[in-house]
PDB file of C-alpha atoms in Angstrom:
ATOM      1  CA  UNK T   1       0.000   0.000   0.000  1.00  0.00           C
ATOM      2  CA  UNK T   2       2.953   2.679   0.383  1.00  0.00           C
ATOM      3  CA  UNK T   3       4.091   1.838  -3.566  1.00  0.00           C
ATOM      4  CA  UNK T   4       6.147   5.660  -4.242  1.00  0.00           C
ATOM      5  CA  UNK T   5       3.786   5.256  -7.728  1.00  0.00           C
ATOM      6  CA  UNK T   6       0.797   6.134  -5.986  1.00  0.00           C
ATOM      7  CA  UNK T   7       2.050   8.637  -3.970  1.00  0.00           C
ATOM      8  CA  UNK T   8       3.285  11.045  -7.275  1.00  0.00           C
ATOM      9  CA  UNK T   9       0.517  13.847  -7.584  1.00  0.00           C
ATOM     10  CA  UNK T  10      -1.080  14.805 -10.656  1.00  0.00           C
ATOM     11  CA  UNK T  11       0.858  17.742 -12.243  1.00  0.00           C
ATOM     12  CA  UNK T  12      -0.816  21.074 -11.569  1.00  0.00           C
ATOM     13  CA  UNK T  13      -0.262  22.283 -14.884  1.00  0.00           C
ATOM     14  CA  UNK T  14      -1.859  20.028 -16.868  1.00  0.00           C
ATOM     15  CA  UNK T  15      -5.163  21.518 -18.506  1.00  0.00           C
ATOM     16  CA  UNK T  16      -8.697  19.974 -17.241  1.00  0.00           C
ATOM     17  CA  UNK T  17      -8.820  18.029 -20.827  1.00  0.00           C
ATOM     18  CA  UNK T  18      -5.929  15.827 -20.206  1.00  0.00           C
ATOM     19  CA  UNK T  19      -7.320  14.997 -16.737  1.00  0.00           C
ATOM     20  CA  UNK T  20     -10.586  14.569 -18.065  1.00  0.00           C
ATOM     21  CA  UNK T  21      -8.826  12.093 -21.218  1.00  0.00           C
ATOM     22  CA  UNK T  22      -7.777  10.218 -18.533  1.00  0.00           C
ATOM     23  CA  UNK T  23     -10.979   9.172 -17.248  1.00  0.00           C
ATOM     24  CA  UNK T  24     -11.868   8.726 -20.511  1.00  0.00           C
ATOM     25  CA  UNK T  25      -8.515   6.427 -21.409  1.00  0.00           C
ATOM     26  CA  UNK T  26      -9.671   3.864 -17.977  1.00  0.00           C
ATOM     27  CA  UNK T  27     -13.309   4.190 -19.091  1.00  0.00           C
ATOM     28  CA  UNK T  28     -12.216   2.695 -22.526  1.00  0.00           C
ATOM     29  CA  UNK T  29     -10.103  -0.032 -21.232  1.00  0.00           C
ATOM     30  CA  UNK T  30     -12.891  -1.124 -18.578  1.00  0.00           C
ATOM     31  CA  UNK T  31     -14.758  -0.844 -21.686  1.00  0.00           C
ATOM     32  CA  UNK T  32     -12.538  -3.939 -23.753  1.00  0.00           C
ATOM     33  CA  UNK T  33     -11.512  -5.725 -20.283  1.00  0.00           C
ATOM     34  CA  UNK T  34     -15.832  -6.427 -20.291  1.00  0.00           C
ATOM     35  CA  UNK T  35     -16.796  -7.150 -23.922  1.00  0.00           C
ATOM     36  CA  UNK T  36     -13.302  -9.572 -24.175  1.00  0.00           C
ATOM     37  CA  UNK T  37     -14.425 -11.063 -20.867  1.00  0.00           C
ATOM     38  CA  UNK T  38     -18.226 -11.327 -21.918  1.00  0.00           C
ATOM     39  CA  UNK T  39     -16.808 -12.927 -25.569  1.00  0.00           C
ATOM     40  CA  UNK T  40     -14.346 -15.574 -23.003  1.00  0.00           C
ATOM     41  CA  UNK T  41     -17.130 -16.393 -20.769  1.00  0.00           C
ATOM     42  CA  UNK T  42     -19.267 -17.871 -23.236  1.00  0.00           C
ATOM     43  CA  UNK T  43     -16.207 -19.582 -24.878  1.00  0.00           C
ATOM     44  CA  UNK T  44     -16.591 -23.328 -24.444  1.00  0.00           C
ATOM     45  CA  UNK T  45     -12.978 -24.207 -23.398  1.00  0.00           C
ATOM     46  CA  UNK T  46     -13.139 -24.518 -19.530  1.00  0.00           C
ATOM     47  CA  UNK T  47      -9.467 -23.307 -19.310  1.00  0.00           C
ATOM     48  CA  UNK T  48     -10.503 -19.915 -20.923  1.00  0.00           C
ATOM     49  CA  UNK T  49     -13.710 -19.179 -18.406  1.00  0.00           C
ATOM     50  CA  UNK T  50     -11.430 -19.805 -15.683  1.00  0.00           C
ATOM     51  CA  UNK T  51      -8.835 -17.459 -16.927  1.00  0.00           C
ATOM     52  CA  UNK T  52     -11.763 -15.242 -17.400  1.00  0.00           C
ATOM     53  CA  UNK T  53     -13.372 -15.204 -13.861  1.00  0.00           C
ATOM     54  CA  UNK T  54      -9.888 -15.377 -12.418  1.00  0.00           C
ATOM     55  CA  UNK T  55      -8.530 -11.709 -14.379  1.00  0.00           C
ATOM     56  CA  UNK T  56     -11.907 -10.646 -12.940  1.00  0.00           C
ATOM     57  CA  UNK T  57     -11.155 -11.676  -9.319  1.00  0.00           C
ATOM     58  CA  UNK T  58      -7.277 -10.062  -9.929  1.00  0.00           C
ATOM     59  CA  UNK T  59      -8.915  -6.646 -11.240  1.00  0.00           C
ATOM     60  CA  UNK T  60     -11.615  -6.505  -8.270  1.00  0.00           C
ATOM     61  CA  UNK T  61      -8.925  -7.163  -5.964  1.00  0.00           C
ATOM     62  CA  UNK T  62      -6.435  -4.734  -7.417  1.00  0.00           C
ATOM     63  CA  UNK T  63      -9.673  -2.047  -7.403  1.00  0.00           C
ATOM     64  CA  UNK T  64      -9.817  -2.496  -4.022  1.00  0.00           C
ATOM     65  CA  UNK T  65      -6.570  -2.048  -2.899  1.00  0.00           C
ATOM     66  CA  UNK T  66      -6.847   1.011  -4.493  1.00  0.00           C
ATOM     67  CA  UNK T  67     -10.056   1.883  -2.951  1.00  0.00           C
ATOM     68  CA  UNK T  68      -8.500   1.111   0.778  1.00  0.00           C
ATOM     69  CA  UNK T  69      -5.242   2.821   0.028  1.00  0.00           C
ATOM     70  CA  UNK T  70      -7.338   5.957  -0.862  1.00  0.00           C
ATOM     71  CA  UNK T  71      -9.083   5.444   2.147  1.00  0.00           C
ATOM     72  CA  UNK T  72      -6.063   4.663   4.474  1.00  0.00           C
ATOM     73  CA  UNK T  73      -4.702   7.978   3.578  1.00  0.00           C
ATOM     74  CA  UNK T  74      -7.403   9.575   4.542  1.00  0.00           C
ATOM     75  CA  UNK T  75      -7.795   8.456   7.580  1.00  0.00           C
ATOM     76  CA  UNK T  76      -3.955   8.790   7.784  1.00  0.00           C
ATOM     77  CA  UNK T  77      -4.462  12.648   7.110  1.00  0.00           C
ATOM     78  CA  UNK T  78      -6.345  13.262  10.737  1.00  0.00           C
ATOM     79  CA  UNK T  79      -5.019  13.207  13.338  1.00  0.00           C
ATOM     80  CA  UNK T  80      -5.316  10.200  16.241  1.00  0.00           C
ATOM     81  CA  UNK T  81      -7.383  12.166  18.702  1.00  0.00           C
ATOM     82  CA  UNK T  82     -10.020  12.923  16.183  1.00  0.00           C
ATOM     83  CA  UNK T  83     -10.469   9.657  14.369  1.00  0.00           C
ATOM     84  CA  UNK T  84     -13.512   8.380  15.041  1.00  0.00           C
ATOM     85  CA  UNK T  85     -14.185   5.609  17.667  1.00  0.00           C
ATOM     86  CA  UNK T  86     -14.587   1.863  16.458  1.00  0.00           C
ATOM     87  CA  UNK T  87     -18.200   0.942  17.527  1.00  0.00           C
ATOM     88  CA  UNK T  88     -18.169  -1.993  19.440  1.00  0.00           C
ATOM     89  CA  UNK T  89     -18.958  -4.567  16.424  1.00  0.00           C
ATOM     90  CA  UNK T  90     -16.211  -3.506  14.482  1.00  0.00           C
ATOM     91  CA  UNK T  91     -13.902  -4.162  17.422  1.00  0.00           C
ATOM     92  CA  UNK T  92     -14.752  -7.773  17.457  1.00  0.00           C
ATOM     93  CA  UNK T  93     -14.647  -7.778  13.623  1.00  0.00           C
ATOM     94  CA  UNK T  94     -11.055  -6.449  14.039  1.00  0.00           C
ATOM     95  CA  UNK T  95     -10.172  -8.505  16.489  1.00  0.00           C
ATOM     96  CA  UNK T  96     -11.608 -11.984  14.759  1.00  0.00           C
ATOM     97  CA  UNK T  97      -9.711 -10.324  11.576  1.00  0.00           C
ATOM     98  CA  UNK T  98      -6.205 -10.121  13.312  1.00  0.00           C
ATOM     99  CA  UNK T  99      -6.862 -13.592  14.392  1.00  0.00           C
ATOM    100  CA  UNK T 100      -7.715 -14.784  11.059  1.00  0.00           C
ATOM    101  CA  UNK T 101      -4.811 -13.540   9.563  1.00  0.00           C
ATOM    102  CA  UNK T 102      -2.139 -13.934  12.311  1.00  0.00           C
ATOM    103  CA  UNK T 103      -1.028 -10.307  12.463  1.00  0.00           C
ATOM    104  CA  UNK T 104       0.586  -9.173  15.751  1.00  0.00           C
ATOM    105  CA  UNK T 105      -0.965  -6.392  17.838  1.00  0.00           C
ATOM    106  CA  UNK T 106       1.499  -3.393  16.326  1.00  0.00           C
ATOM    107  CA  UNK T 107      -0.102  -5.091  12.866  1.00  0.00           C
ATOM    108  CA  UNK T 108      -3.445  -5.009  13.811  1.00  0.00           C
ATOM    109  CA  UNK T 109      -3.011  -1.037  15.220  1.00  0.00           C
ATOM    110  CA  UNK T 110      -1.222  -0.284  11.831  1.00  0.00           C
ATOM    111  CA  UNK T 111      -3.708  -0.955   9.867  1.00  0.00           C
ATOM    112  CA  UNK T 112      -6.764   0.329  11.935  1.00  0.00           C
ATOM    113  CA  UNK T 113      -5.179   3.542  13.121  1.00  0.00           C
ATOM    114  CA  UNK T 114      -5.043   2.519  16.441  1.00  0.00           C
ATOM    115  CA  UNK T 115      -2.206   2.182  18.698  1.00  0.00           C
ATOM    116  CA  UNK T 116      -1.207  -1.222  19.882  1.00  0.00           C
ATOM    117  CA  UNK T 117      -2.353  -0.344  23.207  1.00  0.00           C
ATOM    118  CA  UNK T 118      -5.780  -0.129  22.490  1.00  0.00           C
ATOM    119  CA  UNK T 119      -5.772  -3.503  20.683  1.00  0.00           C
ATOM    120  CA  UNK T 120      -4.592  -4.931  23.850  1.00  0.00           C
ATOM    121  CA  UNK T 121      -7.042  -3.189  26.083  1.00  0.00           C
ATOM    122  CA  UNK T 122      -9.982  -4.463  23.484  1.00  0.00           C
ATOM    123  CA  UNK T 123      -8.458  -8.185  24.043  1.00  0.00           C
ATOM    124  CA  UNK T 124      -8.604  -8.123  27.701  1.00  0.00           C
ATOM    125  CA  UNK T 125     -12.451  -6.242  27.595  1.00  0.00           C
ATOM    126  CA  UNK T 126     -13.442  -9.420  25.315  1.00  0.00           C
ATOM    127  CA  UNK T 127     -11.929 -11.715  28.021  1.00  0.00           C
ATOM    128  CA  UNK T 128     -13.506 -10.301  30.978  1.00  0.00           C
ATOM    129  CA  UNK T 129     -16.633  -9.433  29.316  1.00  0.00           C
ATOM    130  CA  UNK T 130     -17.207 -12.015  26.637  1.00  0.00           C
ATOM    131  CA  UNK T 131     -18.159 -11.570  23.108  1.00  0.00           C
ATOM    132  CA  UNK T 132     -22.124 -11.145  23.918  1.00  0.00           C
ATOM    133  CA  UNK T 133     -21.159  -7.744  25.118  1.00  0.00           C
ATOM    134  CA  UNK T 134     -19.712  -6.936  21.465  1.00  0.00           C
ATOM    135  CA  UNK T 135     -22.475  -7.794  19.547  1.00  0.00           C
ATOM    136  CA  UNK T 136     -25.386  -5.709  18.746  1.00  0.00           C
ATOM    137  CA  UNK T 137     -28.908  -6.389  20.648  1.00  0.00           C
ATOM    138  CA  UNK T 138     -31.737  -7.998  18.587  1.00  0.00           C
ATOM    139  CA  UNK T 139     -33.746  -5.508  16.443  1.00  0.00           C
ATOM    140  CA  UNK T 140     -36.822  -6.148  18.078  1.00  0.00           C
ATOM    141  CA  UNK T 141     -35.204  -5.801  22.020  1.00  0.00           C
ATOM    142  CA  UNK T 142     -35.864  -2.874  24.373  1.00  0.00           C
ATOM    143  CA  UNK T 143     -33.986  -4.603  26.977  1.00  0.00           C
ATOM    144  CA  UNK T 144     -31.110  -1.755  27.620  1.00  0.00           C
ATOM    145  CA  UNK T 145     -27.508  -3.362  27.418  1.00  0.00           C
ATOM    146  CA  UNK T 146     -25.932  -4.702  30.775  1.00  0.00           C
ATOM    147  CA  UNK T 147     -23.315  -2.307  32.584  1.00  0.00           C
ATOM    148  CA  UNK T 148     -20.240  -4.516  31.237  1.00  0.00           C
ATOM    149  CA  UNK T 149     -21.307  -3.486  27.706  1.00  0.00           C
ATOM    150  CA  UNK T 150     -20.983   0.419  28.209  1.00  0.00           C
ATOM    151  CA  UNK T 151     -17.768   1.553  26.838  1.00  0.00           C
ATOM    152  CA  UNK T 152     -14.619   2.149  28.626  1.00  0.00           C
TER     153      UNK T 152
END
């Protein structure tokens, strides 16, 4: 995500066409990528629809690695005291995410914008207070959350 070819800016003194030709240049390839996909799909030859849907599932992923990078700047941009909280569900999600994919705490905070301290004190609430607390209550319930679940 910190590849130095994202990070060059767009030069100021280009005119608004070329920018513009530029959306119109990724429009066009989007453009072929679909029609030679829709042609491959329909192709009999099982090697070529798999080659298909897998180019498919390498472009979506490469879109959104984009998409997260843009966003991970962004949220790189404010600073840590104003970020906004994690509600309680996406602390679980986080958590069940590092475990998932075996990152370390100072992993998990890197990505999230958190420091590793707060990963640690989000472990130790979901060991004293149990997952329950972490989850949203049923639609339908009126019953008010238990004192454990109010944040700390």
């Amino acid at each position: 995500m910190s590849n130095p070819a994202f990070t060059i800016p767009l030069p100021k003194s280009w005119p608004a066409r070329v920018r513009s030709a530029m959306l119109q240049v990724v429009s066009l390839a989007k453009y072929a990528a679909v029609y030679t996909r829709s042609w491959a799909a329909d192709c009999p030859k099982a090697r070529v629809r798999f080659r298909v849907e897998r180019d498919r599932y390498q472009e979506d992923n490469a879109l959104l690695r984009e998409e997260l990078r843009i966003k991970d700047a962004r949220m790189a941009s404010i600073p840590a005291h104003h970020r906004p909280f994690y509600r309680p569900t996406e602390r679980l999600a986080i958590l069940e995410l590092k475990t998932a994919r075996g990152w370390s705490l100072e992993q998990t905070a890197k990505r999230f914008f958190v420091c590793p301290k707060t990963i640690t004190s989000w472990m130790k609430r979901l060991d004293e207070d149990g997952a329950a607390c972490w989850r949203p209550p049923c639609w339908g319930s009126r019953a008010a959350p238990s004192p454990a679940c109010h944040r700390r």
